[in-house]
Amino acid sequence: MYTNKRSNATFILEFVIAIFFFMIAAAVLSKVYANTAVAVNTSRQETEAYLQMRSVASVYSYNKGDVEGVFSTLEKCGYYPLREDENIVLYFDSAWSPLQSEENFVYKAVIKETQDKENYKSAQLAIICTEKEIPLAEIELAAAEL
Amino acid sequence: MKTKKSSAFTGLFNFLLVWLLGVLALMLITVGIQTYKNTVDKMNCNAQVRTSLQYIITKFEQSPKDVVYLTQLENTSAIALEENIENQIYVTYIYFYDGALRELQIKKGAQFGPQAGEFIAAINNFEITEVEEGLFRFKVTTSDKLTHEVIISTVF
């Protein structure tokens, strides 16, 4: 009887230890899973940010840096450009679909005109995500006035 | 009587411990499988977007931009980029055929066969629009049914 009791207690102790290690492993793996999901989402965000940046840059160079032209071409391309101070702003939802206003936006593209250089016009383009402190992408656009 | 009860309780407790470990292990495996599947799916779609649209962007940047036009070939919209190679005009067509983005380079005027094109990336759909003269919009639909687009100008 005594032996039975002892072996039972040992079995339970072994099992509790096993579950304890299992919990540690689960916690570590859960963190790895979460990090993987975040990394994949970041990669997708960056791809989309790059595509939007490329599109705006194409429209900018197509209009040779003329802000009015950029505004009207963006409208023709299916965007809803808005004027905010001296900047042109495009708002997007979580699936990167253009929005008509800033309501519920997740991403935005800001085209800020900078001082014209000697032979070309220039602007700053930033793609911003509300969830992140730093812009997803940022470049300087330049277009020569031919 | 007391010993019997205590023994039954211990047995139940042991059983619960084994059951708990089994459930936890199953949960961890299920979550792992789901995460892995989601990651692979998302990475595949990301690769489809990157490969197809980046290919077109690079093609535009590399080719001489004087002759670029949108054309209709055997019910397929294609972007055509003309190039002069040793006094021969060659046309590079980029189009969607049989679930994939394809490219075909042929002599201008030669017979176009969409099945002959080189495979670039497996995608669900591909659309080309000429927004303004020399300004093209390319839309790619990936296997997750999401549409991604890029605007490319012939002016750089």
Short mmCIF file of C-alpha atoms in Angstrom, two decimals, chain B residues 30 89 101 133 135:
data_model
loop_
_atom_site.label_atom_id
_atom_site.label_comp_id
_atom_site.label_asym_id
_atom_site.label_seq_id
_atom_site.Cartn_x
_atom_site.Cartn_y
_atom_site.Cartn_z
CA THR B 30 -3.12 23.25 -34.16
CA ILE B 89 12.04 45.55 -84.55
CA LEU B 101 1.72 36.37 -66.12
CA GLU B 133 -1.06 58.59 -72.86
CA LEU B 135 0.75 56.31 -68.10
#
